[in-house]
Coordinates of C-alpha atoms and ligand atoms in Angstrom, one line a residue:
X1 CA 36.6 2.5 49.6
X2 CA 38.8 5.4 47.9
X3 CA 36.5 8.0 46.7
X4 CA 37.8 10.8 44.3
X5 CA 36.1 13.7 42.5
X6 CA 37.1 15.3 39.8
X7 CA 35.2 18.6 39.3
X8 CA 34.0 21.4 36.7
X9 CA 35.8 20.1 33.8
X10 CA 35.0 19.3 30.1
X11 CA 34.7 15.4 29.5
X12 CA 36.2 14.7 26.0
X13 CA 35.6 11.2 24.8
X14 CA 36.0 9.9 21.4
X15 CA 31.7 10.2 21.2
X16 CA 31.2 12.8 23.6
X17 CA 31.9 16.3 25.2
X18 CA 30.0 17.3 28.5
X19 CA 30.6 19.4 31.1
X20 CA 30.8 16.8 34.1
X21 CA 32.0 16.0 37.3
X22 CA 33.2 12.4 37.5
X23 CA 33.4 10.2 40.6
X24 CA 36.5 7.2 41.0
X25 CA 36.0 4.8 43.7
X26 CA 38.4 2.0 44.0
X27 CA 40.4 2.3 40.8
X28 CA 37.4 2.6 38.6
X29 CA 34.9 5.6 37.3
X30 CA 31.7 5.3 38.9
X31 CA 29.4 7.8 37.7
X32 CA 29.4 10.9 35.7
X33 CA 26.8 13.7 36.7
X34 CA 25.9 16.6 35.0
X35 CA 27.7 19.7 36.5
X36 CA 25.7 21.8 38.9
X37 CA 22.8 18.4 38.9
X38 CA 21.9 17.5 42.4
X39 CA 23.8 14.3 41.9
X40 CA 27.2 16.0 41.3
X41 CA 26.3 18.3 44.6
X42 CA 26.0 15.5 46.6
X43 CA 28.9 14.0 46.2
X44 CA 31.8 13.2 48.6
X45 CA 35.0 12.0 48.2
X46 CA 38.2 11.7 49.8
X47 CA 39.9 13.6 47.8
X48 CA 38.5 16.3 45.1
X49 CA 40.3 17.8 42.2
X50 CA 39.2 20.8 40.4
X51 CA 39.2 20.7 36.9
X52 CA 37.6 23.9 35.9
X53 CA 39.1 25.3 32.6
X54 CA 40.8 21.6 32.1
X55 CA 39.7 19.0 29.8
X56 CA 39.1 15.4 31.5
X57 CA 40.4 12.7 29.2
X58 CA 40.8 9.1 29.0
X59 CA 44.4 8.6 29.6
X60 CA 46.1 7.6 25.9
X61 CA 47.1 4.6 24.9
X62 CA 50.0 3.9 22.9
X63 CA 49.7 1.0 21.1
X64 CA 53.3 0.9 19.9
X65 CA 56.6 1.4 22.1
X66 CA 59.5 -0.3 21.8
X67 CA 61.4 -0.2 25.5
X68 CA 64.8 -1.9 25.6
X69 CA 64.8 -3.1 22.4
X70 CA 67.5 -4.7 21.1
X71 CA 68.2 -2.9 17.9
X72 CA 71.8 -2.5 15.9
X73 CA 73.9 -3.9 18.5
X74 CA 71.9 -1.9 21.4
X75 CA 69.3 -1.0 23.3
X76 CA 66.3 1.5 23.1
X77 CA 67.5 3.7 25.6
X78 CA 64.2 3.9 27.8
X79 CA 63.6 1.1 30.1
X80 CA 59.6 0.0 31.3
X81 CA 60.4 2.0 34.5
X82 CA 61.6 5.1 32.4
X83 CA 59.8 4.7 29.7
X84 CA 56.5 4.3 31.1
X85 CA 57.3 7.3 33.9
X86 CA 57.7 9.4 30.6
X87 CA 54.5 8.3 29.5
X88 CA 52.9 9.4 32.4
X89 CA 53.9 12.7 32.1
X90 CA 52.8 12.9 28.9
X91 CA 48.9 11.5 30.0
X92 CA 49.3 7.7 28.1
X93 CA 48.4 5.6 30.9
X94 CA 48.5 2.4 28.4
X95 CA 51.1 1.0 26.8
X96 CA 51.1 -1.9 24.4
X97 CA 54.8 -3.0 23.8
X98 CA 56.5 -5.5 21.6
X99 CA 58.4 -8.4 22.9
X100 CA 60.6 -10.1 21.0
X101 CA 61.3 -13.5 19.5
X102 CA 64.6 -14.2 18.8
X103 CA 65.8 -16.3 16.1
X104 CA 66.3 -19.6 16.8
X105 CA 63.6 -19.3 19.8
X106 CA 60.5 -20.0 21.4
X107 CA 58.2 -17.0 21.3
X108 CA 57.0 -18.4 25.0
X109 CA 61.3 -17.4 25.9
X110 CA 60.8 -14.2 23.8
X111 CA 57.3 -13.3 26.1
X112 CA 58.4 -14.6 29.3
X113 CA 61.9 -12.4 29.1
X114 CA 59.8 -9.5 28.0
X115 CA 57.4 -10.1 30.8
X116 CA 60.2 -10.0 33.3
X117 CA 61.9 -6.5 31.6
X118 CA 58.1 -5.3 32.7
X119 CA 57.2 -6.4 35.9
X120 CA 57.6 -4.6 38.9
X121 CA 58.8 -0.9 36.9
X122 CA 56.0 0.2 35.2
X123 CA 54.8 3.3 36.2
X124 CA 51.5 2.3 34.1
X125 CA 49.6 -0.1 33.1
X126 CA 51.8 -2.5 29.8
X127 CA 50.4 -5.0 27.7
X128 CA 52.0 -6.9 24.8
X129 CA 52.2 -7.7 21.0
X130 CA 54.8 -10.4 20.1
X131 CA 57.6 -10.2 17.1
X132 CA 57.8 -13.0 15.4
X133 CA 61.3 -13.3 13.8
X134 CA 60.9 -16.7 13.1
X135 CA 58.2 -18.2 11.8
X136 CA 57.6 -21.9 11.5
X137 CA 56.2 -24.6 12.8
X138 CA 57.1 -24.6 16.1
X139 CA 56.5 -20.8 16.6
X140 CA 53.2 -21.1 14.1
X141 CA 51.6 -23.5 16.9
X142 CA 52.4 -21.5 20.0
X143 CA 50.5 -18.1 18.3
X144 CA 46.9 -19.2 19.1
X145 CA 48.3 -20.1 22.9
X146 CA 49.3 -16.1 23.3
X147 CA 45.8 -15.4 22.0
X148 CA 44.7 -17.0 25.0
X149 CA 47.2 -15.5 27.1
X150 CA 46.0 -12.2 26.2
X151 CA 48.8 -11.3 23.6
X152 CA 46.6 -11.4 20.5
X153 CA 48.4 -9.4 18.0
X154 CA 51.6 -10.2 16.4
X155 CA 54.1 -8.2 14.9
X156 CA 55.9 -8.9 11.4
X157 CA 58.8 -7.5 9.5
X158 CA 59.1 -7.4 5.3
X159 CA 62.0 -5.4 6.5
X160 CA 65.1 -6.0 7.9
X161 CA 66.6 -8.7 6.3
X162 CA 68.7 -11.2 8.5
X163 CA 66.9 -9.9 12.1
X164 CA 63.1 -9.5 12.0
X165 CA 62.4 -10.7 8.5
X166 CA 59.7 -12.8 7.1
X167 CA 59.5 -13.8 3.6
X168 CA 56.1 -14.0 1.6
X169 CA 55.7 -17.9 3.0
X170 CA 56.3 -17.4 6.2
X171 CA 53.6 -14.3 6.6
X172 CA 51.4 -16.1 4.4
X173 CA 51.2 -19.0 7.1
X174 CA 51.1 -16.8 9.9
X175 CA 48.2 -14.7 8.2
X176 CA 46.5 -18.3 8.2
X177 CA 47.0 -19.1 12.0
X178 CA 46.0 -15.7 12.5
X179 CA 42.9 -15.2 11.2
X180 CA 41.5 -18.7 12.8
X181 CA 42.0 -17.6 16.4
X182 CA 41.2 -14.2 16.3
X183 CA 44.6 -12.5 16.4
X184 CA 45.9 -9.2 14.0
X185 CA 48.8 -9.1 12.5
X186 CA 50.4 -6.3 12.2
X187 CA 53.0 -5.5 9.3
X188 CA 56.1 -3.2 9.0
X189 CA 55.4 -3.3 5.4
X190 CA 58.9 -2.0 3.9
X191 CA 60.2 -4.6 0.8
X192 CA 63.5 -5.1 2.7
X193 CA 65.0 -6.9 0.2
X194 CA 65.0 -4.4 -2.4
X195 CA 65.8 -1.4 0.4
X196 CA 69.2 -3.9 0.7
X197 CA 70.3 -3.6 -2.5
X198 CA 70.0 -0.1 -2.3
X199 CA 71.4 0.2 0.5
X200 CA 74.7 -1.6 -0.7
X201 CA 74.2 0.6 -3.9
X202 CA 74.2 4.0 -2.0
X203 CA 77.1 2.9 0.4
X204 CA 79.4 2.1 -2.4
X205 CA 78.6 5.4 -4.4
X206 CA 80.4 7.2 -1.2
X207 CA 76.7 8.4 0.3
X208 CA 77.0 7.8 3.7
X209 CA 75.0 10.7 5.4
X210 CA 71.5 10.0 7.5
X211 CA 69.5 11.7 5.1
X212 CA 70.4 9.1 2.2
X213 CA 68.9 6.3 4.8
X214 CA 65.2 8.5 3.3
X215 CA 66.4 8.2 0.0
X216 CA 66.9 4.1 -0.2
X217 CA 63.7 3.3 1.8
X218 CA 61.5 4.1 -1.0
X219 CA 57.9 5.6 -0.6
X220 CA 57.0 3.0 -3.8
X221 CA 58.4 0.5 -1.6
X222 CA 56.6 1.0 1.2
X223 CA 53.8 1.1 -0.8
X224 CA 54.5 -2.1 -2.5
X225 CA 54.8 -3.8 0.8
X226 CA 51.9 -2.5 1.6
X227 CA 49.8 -3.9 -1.2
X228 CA 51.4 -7.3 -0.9
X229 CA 50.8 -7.5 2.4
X230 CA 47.1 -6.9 1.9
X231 CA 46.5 -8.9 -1.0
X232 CA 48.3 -12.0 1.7
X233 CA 46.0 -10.8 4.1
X234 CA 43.1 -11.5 1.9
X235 CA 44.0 -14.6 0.6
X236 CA 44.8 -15.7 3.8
X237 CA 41.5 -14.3 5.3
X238 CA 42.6 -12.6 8.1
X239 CA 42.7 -9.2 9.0
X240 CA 45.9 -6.6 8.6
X241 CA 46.9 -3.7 10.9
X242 CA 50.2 -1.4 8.9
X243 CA 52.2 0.0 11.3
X244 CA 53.9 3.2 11.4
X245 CA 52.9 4.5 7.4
X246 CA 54.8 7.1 6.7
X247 CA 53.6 7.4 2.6
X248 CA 50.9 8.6 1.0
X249 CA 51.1 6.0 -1.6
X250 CA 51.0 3.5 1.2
X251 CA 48.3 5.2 2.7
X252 CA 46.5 4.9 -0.9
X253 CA 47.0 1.0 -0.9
X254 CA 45.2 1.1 2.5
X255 CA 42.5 3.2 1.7
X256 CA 41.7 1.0 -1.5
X257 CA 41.6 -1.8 0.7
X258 CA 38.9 -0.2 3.1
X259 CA 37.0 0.9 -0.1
X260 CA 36.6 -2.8 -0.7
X261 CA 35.4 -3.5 2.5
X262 CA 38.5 -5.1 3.3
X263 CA 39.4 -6.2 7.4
X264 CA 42.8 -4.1 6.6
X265 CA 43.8 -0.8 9.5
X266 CA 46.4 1.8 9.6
X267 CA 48.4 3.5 12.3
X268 CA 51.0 6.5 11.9
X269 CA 52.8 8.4 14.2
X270 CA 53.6 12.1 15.0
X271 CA 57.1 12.4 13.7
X272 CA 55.4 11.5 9.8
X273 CA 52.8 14.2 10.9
X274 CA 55.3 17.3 11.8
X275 CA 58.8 15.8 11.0
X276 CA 60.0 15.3 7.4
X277 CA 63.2 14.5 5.6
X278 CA 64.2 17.7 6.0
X279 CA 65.2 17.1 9.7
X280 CA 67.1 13.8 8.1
X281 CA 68.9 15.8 6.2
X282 CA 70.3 18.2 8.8
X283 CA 73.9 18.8 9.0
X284 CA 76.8 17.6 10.9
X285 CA 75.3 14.3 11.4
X286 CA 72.1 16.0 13.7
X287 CA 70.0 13.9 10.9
X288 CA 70.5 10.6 12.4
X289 CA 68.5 11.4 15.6
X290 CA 65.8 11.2 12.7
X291 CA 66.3 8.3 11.3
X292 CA 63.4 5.7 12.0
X293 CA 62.0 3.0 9.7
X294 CA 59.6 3.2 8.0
X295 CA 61.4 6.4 7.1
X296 CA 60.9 10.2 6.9
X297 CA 59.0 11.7 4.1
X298 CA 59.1 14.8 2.3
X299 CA 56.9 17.5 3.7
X300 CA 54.2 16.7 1.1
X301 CA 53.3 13.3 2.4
X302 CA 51.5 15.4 5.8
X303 CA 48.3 16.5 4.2
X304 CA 48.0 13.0 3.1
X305 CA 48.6 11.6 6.4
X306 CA 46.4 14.2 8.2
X307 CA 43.1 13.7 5.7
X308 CA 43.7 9.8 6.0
X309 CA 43.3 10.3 9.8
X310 CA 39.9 12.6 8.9
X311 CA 38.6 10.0 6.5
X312 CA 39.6 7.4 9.0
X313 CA 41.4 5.3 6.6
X314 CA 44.0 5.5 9.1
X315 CA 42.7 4.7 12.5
X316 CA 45.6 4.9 15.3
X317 CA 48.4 7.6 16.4
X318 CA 51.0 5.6 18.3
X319 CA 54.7 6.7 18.8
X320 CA 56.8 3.9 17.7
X321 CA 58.9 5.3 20.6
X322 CA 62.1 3.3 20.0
X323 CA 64.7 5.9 21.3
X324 CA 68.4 6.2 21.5
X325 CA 71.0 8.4 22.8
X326 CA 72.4 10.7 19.9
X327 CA 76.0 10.2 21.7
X328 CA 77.3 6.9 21.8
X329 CA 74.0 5.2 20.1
X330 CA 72.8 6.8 16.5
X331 CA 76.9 7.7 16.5
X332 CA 77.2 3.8 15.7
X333 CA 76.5 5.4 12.0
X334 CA 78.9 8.0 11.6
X335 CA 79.9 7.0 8.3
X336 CA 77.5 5.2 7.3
X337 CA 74.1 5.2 8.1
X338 CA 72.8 1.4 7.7
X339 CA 74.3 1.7 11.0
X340 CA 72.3 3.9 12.8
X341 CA 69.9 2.2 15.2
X342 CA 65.9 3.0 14.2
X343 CA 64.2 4.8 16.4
X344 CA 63.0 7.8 17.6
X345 CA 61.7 9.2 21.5
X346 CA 58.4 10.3 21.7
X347 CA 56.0 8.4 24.2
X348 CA 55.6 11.7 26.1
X349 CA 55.0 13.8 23.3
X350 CA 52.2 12.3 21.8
X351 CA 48.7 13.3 23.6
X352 CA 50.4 16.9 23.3
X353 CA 51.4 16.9 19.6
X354 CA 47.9 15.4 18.5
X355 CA 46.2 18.2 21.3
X356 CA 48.2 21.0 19.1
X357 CA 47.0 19.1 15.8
X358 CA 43.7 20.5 17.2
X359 CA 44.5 23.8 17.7
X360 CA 45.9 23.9 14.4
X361 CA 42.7 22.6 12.7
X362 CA 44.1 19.5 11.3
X363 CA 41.5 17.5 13.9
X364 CA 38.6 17.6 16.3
X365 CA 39.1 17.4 19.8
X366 CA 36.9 14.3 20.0
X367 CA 38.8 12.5 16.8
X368 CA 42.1 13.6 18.8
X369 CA 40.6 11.1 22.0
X370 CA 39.8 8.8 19.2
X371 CA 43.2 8.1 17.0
X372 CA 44.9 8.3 20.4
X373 CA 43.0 6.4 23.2
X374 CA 39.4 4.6 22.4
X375 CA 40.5 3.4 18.8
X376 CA 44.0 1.9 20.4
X377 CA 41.7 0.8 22.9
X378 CA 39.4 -1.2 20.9
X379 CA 41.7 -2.1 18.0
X380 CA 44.0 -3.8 20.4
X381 CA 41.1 -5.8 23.0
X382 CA 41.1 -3.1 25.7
X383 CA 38.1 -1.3 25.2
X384 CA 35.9 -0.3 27.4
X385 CA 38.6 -0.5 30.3
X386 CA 40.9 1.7 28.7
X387 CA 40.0 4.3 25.9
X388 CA 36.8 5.8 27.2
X389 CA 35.7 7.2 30.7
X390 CA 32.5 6.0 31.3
X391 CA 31.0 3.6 34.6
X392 CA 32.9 0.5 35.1
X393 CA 36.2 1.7 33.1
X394 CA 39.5 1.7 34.9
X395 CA 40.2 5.3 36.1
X396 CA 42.9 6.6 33.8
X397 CA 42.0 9.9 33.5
X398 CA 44.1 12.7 32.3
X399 CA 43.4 16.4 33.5
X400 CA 44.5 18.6 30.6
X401 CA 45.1 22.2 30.2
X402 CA 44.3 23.6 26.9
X403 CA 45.6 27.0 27.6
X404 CA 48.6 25.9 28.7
X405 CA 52.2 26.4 26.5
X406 CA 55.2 24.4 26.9
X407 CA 58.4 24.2 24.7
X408 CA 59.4 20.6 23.8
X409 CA 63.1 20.0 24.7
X410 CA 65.3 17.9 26.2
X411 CA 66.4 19.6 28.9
X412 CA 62.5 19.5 30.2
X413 CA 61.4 15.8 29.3
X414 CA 61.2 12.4 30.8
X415 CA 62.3 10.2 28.7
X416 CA 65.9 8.7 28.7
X417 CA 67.2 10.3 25.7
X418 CA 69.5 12.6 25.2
X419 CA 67.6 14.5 22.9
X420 CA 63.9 15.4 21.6
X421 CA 63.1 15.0 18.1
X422 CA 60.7 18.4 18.7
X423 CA 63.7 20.3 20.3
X424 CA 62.5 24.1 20.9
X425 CA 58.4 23.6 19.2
X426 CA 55.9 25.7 20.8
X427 CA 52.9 23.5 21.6
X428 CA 49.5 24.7 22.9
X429 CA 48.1 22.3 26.0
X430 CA 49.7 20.3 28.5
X431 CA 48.9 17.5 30.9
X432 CA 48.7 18.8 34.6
X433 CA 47.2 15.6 36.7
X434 CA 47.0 12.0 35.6
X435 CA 44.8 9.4 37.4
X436 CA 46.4 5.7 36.5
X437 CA 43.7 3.0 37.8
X438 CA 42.6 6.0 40.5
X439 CA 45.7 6.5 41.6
X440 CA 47.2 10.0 41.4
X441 CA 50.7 9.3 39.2
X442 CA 50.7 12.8 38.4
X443 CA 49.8 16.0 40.4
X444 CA 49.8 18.9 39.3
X445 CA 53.1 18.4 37.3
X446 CA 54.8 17.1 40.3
X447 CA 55.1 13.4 39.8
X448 CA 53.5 11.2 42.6
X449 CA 54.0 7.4 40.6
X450 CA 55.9 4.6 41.0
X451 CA 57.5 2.1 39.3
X452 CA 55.4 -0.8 39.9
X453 CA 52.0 0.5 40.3
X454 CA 51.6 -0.4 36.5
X455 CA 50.2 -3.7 36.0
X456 CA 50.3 -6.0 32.7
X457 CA 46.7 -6.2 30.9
X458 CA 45.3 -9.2 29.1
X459 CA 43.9 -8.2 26.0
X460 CA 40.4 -9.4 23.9
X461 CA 40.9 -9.7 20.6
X462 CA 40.1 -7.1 18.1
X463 CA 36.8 -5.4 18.9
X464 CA 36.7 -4.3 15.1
X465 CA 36.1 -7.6 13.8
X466 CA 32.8 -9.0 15.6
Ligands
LIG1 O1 62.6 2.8 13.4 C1 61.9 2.1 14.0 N1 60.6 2.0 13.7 N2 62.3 1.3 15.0 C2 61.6 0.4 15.8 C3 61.4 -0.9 15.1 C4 60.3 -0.9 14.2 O2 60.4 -1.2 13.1 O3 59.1 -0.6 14.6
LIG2 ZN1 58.5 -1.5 12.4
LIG3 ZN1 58.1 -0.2 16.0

């Protein structure tokens, strides 16, 4: 039996904060003991690591990444073995990806090809959500077989006509298979159709530039989506999770919804929190490394976004990290930007973006653990093996310095990108050693991983609903 001790630091939960040793044997936590009790001095282990002046977190889980996805005629730059090595580094010891149904396809071909991109190169521990591109009968009678499988959330477009689209039919019948077995959709609620036409509109006045990619994908249309997708969800009786809001009128239809009483979630991500459409609208083309969907907003949106996440009518932080290379990937729209693939890089930036949302008072350090690891957690079936550190959990564990400063570049990062959305920000904090299932991925900032230590997780359905 491996025995390891991690001593003298500050245990941050989502419920808790004590000053506790913590003992992993075997790939799990075994037992926390007060520090200085005569439990905690009697203690052995193979191997100790001091954690005085560190917290001791639950490693994050990132309930939305996007690695290899085929997007705009390429791929998200960072593959399962880069992308989860990044992750790593930046203390998510979860990910929950997307695989992806092709039209025309089986989402058992979609899974199975995704499971196959995983295995073997994760540095952590993967799960998975499925895209549905194509919903219909076929595809509508295989969804409560992935419940069982352990992929029990399912991923659908209003955007994105012609790829990942489903019209108002289509979602309403998923919605219905849905919420019978237990699975959550979850919505990229954009009205694509309209964002189209004025798309075709903006293109044909001459207005070509990145930052005019903001301007077409309406904040009222996200918001519309939004409330059409909830009033589906209701009629269809099942329960909605809104990925990636970037709008506070969105954020308004959800938080209606919850005032109802409503089974209806939110997630947003740290590039709505401390980007804006400023960076879009950057010259000499820098904007497109910006350029994500749901879009961008002006700088006003953030205090909207930041009280939803204290008034927890927005649950999650997750990354959407869907990177590609500035040269030779978001250059596809030089000229015009309905050709620059979505996505930005950001899986290893999120525990310390959220961690400097503390220090700057947006957040409590326990709500922090909360909108990035036990929520996730428990939203997506994973709770209480990921998201918490308590006895019996798997020991993903992040040591973290809170004194710590680092500057966020891309000459310093992990991921395969050739550039970071936070290029030159100060950020107080930063992860020093990361336990994956006991197993010491990283040391002290040296990495000590590998790819295929990460294993894929089955996942309960969502513990919000029972
Ligand atoms: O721009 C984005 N978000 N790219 C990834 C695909 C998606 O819609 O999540
Ligand atoms: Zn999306
Ligand atoms: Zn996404």
């Amino acid at each position: 039996m491996t025995r390891t001790l991690i001593r003298g630091g500050l245990v941050v939960t989502a419920s808790d904060e004590l000053h506790a040793d913590v003992l992993v044997e075997d790939g799990r936590i075994a037992a926390l003991a007060a520090r200085g009790s005569d439990t905690a001095a009697g203690w052995t282990a193979d191997r100790v690591l001091d954690a005085t002046d560190r917290y001791v977190l639950p490693g994050g889980v990132d309930a939305h990444t996007h690695m290899e996805l085929p997007f705009g005629g390429t791929f998200a730059s960072d593959t399962f073995e880069t992308g989860t090595r990044a992750a790593a580094w930046g203390g998510t010891t979860t990910i929950v990806d997307f695989a992806v149904q092709s039209v025309g396809r089986s989402l058992r071909e979609g899974l199975d090809t995704w499971y196959a991109k995983a295995d073997g190169n994760c540095a952590v521990d993967y799960a998975f959500h499925m895209i549905m591109s194509d919903v219909n009968e076929a595809t509508l009678r295989e969804m409560p077989k992935l419940v069982e499988e352990g992929i029990t959330s399912f991923k659908l477009f209003m955007a994105y006509p012609g790829v990942f689209y489903s019209d108002d039919g289509q979602i309403l019948r998923a919605m219905q298979v849905a919420g019978g077995t237990g699975g959550l959709i979850m919505m990229h609620a954009e009205n694509g159709i309209a964002i189209d036409v004025l798309v075709e509109q903006a293109l044909a006045r001459g207005e070509t530039d990145p930052r005019f990619h903001g301007e077409v994908r309406k904040a009222l249309l996200e918001a519309e989506a939004t409330h059409r997708a909830i009033q589906l969800s209701r009629v269809a009786g099942s329960p909605l999770y809104v990925v990636h809001v970037s709008a506070e009128e969105a954020l308004a239809e959800l938080a209606a919804a919850r005032d109802l009483g409503l089974p209806v979630f939110g997630e947003t991500c740290p590039q709505y929190l401390f980007l804006s459409t400023d960076n879009l609208a950057e010259p000499d083309f820098e904007g497109s490394k910006y350029v994500c969907s749901t879009p961008l907003r002006p700088k006003e949106h953030q205090a909207a976004l930041w009280r939803g996440l204290r008034t927890n009518d927005l649950q999650v932080v997750s990354t959407d990290h869907c990177p590609f290379c500035f040269t030779g990937q978001k250059e596809l729209g030089r000229g015009d930007f309905s050709k620059i693939p979505n996505g930005l890089p950001g899986v290893e930036n999120r525990m310390d973006l959220l961690h400097q949302a503390v220090v700057d008072g947006h957040i409590s350090r326990r709500r922090w653990i909360e909108i990035a690891c036990a929520t996730p957690a428990r939203m997506f079936g994973l709770y209480p093996q990921k998201g918490t550190i308590a006895p019996g959990a798997d020991a993903d564990v992040v040591i973290y310095d809170p004194h710590a400063t680092q500057v966020l570049s891309a000459e310093t990062h992990h991921m395969n990108v050739d550039y970071s959305a936070y290029e030159g920000k100060t950020v107080t904090g930063q992860v020093e050693t990361v336990l994956s299932r006991g197993e010491v991925v990283i040391d002290g900032r040296k990495y000590t991983g590998r790819a295929g230590h990460g294993t894929f997780v089955p996942r309960a359905t969502c513990q919000y609903l029972s």
